[in-house]
Short mmCIF file of C-alpha atoms in Angstrom, two decimals:
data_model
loop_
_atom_site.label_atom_id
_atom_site.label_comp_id
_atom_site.label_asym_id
_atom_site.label_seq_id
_atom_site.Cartn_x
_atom_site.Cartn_y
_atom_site.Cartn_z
CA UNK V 1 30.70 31.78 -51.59
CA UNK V 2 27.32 31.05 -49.46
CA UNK V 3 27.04 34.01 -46.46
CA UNK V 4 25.17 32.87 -44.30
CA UNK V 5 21.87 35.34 -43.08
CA UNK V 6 22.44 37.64 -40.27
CA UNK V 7 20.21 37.51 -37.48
CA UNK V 8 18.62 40.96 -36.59
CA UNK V 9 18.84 41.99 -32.84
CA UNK V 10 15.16 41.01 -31.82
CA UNK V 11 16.31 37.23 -32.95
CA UNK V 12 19.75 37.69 -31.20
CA UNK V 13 18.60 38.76 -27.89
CA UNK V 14 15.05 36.74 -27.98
CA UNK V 15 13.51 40.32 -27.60
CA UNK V 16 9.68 38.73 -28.60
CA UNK V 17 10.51 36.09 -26.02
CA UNK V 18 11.57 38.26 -23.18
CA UNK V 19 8.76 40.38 -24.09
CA UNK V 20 5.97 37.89 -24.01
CA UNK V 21 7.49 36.31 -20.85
CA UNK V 22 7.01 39.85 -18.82
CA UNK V 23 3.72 40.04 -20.31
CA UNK V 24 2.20 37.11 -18.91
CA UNK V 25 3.57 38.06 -15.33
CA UNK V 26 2.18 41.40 -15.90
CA UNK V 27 -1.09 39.51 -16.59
CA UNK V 28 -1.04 37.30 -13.46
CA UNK V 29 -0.06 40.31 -10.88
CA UNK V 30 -2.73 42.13 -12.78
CA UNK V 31 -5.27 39.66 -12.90
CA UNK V 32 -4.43 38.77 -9.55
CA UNK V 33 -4.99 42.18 -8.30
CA UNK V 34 -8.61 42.63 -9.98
CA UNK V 35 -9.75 39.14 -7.95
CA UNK V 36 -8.32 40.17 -4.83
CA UNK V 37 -6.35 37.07 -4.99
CA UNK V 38 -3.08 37.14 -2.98
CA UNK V 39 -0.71 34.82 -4.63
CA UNK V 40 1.83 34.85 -1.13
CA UNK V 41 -0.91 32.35 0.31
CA UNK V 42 0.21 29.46 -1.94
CA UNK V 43 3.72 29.82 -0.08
CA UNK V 44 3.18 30.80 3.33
CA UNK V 45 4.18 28.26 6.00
CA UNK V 46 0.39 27.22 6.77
CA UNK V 47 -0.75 26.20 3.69
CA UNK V 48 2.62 23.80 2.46
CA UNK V 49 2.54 22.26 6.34
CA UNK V 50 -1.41 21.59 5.19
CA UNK V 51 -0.59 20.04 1.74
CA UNK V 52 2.28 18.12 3.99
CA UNK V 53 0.10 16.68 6.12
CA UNK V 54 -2.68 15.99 3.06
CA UNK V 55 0.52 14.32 1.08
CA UNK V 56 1.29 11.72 3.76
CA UNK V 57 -2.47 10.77 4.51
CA UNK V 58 -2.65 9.86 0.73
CA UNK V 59 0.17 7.89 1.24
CA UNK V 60 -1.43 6.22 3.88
CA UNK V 61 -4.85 5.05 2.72
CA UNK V 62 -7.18 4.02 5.44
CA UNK V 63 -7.56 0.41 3.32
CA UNK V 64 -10.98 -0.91 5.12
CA UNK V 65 -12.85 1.88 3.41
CA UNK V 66 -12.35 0.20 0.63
CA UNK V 67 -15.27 -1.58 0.62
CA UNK V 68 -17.65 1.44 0.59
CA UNK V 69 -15.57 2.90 -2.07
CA UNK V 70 -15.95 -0.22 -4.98
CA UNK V 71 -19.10 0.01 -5.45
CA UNK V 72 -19.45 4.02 -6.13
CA UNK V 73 -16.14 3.58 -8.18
CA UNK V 74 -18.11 0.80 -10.44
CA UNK V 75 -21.06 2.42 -10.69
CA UNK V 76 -18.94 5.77 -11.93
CA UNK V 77 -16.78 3.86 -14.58
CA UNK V 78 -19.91 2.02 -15.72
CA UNK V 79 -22.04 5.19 -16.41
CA UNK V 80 -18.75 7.03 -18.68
CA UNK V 81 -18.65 3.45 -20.59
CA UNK V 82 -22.44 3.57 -21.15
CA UNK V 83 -22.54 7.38 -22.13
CA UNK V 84 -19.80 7.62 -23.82
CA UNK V 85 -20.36 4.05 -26.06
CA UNK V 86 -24.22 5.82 -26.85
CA UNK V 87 -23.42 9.30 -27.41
CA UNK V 88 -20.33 8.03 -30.00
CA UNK V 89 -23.29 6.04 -31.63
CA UNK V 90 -24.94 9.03 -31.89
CA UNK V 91 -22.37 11.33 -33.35
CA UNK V 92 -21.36 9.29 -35.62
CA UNK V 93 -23.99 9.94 -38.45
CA UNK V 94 -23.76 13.58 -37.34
CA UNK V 95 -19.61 13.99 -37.86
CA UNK V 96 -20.27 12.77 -41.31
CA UNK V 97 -23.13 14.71 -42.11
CA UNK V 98 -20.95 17.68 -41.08
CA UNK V 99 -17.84 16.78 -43.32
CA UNK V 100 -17.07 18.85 -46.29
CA UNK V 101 -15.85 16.56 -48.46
CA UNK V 102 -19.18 14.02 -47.74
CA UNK V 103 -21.81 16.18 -47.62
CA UNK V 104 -22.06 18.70 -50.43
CA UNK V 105 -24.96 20.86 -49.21
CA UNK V 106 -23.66 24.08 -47.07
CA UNK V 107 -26.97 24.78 -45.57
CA UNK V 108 -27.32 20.96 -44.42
CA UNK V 109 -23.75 21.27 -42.89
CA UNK V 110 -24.19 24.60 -41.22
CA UNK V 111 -27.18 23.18 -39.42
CA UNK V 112 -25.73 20.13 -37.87
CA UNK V 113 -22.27 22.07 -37.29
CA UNK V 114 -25.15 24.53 -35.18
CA UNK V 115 -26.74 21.58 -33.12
CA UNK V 116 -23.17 19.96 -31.98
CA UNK V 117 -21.73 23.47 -31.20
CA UNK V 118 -24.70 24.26 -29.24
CA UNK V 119 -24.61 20.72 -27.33
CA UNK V 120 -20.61 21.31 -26.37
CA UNK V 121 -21.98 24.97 -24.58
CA UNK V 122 -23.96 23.22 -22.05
CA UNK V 123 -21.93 22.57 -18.65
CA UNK V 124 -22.18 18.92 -17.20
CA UNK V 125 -23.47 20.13 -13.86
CA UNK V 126 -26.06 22.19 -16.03
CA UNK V 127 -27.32 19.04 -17.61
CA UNK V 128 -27.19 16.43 -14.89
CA UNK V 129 -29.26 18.63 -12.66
CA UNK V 130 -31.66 19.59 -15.34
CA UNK V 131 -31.74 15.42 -15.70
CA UNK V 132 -31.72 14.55 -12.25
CA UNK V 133 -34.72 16.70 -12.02
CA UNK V 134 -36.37 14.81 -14.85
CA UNK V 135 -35.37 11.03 -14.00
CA UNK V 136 -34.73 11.44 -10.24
CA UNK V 137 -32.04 9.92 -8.55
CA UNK V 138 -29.65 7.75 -10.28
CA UNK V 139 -27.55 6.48 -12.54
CA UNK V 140 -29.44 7.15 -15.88
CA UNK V 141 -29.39 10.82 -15.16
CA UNK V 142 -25.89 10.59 -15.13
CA UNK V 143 -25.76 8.31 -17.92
CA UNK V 144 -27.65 10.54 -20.48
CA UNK V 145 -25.82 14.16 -19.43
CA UNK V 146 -22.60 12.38 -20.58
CA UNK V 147 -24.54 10.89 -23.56
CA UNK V 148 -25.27 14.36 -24.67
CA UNK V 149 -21.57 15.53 -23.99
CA UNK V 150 -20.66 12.69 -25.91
CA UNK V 151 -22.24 13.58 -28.38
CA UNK V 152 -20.97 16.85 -28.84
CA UNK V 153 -17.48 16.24 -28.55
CA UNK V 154 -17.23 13.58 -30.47
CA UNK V 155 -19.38 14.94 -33.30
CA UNK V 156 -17.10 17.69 -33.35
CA UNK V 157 -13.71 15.71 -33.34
CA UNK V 158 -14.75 13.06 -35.90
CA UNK V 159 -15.66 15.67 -38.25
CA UNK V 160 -12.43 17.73 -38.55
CA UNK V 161 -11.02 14.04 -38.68
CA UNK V 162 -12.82 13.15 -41.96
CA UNK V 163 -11.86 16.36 -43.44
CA UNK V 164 -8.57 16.15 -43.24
CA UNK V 165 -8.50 12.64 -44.79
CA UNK V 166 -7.07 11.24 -48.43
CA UNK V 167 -9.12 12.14 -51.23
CA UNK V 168 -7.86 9.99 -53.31
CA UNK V 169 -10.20 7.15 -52.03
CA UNK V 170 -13.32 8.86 -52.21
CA UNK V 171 -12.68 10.02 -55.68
CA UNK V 172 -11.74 6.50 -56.97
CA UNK V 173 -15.00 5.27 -55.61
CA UNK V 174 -16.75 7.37 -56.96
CA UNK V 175 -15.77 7.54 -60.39
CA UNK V 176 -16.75 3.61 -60.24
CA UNK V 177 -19.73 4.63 -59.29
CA UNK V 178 -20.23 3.78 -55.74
CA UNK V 179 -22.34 4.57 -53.52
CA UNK V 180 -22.38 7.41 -51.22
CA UNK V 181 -22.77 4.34 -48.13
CA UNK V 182 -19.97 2.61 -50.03
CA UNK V 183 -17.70 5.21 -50.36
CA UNK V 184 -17.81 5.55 -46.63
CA UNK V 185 -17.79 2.03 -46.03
CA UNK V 186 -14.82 1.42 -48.18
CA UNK V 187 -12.88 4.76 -48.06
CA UNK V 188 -13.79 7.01 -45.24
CA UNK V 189 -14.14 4.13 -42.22
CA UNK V 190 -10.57 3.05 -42.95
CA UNK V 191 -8.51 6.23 -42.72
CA UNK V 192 -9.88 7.64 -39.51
CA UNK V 193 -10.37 4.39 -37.42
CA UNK V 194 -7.64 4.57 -35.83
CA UNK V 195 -8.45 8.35 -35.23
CA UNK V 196 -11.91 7.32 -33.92
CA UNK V 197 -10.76 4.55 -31.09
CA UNK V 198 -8.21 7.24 -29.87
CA UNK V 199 -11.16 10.06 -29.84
CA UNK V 200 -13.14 7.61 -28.10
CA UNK V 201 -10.73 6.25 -25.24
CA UNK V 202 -9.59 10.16 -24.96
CA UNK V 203 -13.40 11.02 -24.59
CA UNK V 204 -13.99 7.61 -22.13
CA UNK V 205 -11.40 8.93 -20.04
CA UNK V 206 -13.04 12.46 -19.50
CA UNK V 207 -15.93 11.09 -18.97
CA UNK V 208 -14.79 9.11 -15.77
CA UNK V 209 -13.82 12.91 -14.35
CA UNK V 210 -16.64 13.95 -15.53
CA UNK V 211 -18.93 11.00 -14.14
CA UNK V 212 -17.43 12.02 -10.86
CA UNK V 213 -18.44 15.84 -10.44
CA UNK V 214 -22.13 15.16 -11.73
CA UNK V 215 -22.36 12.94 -8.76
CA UNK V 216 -22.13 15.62 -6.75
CA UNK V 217 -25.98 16.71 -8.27
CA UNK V 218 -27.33 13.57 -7.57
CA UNK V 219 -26.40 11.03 -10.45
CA UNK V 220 -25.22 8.93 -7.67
CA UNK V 221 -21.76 7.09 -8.07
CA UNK V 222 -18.46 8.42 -6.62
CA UNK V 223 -18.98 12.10 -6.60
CA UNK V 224 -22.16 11.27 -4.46
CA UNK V 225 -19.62 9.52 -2.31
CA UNK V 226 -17.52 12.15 -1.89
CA UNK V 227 -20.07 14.66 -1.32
CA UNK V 228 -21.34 13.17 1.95
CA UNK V 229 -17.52 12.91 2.72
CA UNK V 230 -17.02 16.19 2.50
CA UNK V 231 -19.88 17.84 4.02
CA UNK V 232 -18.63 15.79 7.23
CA UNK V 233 -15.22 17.23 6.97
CA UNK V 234 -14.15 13.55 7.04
#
């Protein structure tokens, strides 16, 4: 006759759950308390009538600004595509050189694992005003601080990718004798393309929010925009 387990009392009465649920508010009070912040402002009746009022303006766009909006929109989409298209580029001999299972040297892999890690530290602001100090004004400041994020990221995500692939593959290849370029031509690239695209559009697409606060430093597009916007309380 099968009995079935009996549940103690923590797993009867959720006892971790309850637990971890009045530590997290104990957390926010606390953590609240040691900024000073005072979480009753969120609710009072001044700051929902100003998110009311901020609502329905959003609702109703002002549509003849459109026109100084398209360009700084284009020119923001256009420098994530750029960056993000050259700082994959980039990464990609870097993600394999960091793989286990491709590169057999620990020292070699350490290094490179060193140089992305260090690259995804840097802030974006950090690096577009370092840039916009070095180029000037423009787009191609903003162009190569996502580059280098890029770079980063995706070195960092493609490598955990190639890791985790079939073995199989590589080890058929090679007992044929391929080549190290072949065995990644012929049994690496397949398994993580599909892995790579969706890295890429993921990375594209923080790259746009990203292209937008480093205009704010001067890499032009629609963060400069809505800089000048702001600062005029418009």
């Amino acid at each position: 006759m099968n009995v079935l387990p009996k549940r103690s009392n923590t797993q009867r009465f959720h006892i971790k759950g309850v637990l971890y649920f009045f530590l997290i508010i104990f957390l926010l009070i606390f953590s609240s308390i040691i900024t000073g912040t005072q979480l009753d402002q969120f609710f009072n009746h001044d700051s929902l009538g100003q998110f009311a009022v901020l609502w329905q303006k959003m609702f109703h766009p002002y549509w003849p600004y459109w026109s100084y909006v398209v360009g700084p929109l284009l020119d923001t989409i256009r420098m994530a595509l750029v960056g993000t298209l050259l700082g994959t580029i980039i990464a990609i001999p870097f993600a394999l050189l960091s793989a286990r299972n491709i590169v057999s040297l620990g020292w070699l892999r350490g290094v490179i694992r060193v140089i992305s890690n260090l690259v995804r530290t840097l802030p974006d602001l950090l690096l577009a005003a370092v840039f916009t100090a070095i180029l000037g004004f423009g787009p191609l400041a903003g162009v190569v601080t996502l580059l280098i994020f890029t770079f980063g990221q995706m070195a960092k995500l493609m490598f955990e990718a190639i890791e985790t692939i079939d073995q199989g593959p590589l080890e058929a290849l090679e007992a044929a004798g391929a080549s190290k370029v072949q065995i990644i031509i012929f049994a690496v690239v397949p398994q993580v393309l599909n892995t790579f695209f969706s890295n890429f559009l993921y990375t594209f697409e923080v790259n746009v929010r990203a292209s937008t606060v480093i205009g704010y430093v001067g890499a032009v597009g629609i963060g400069d925009l809505l800089q000048v916007t702001i600062n005029q309380f418009r």
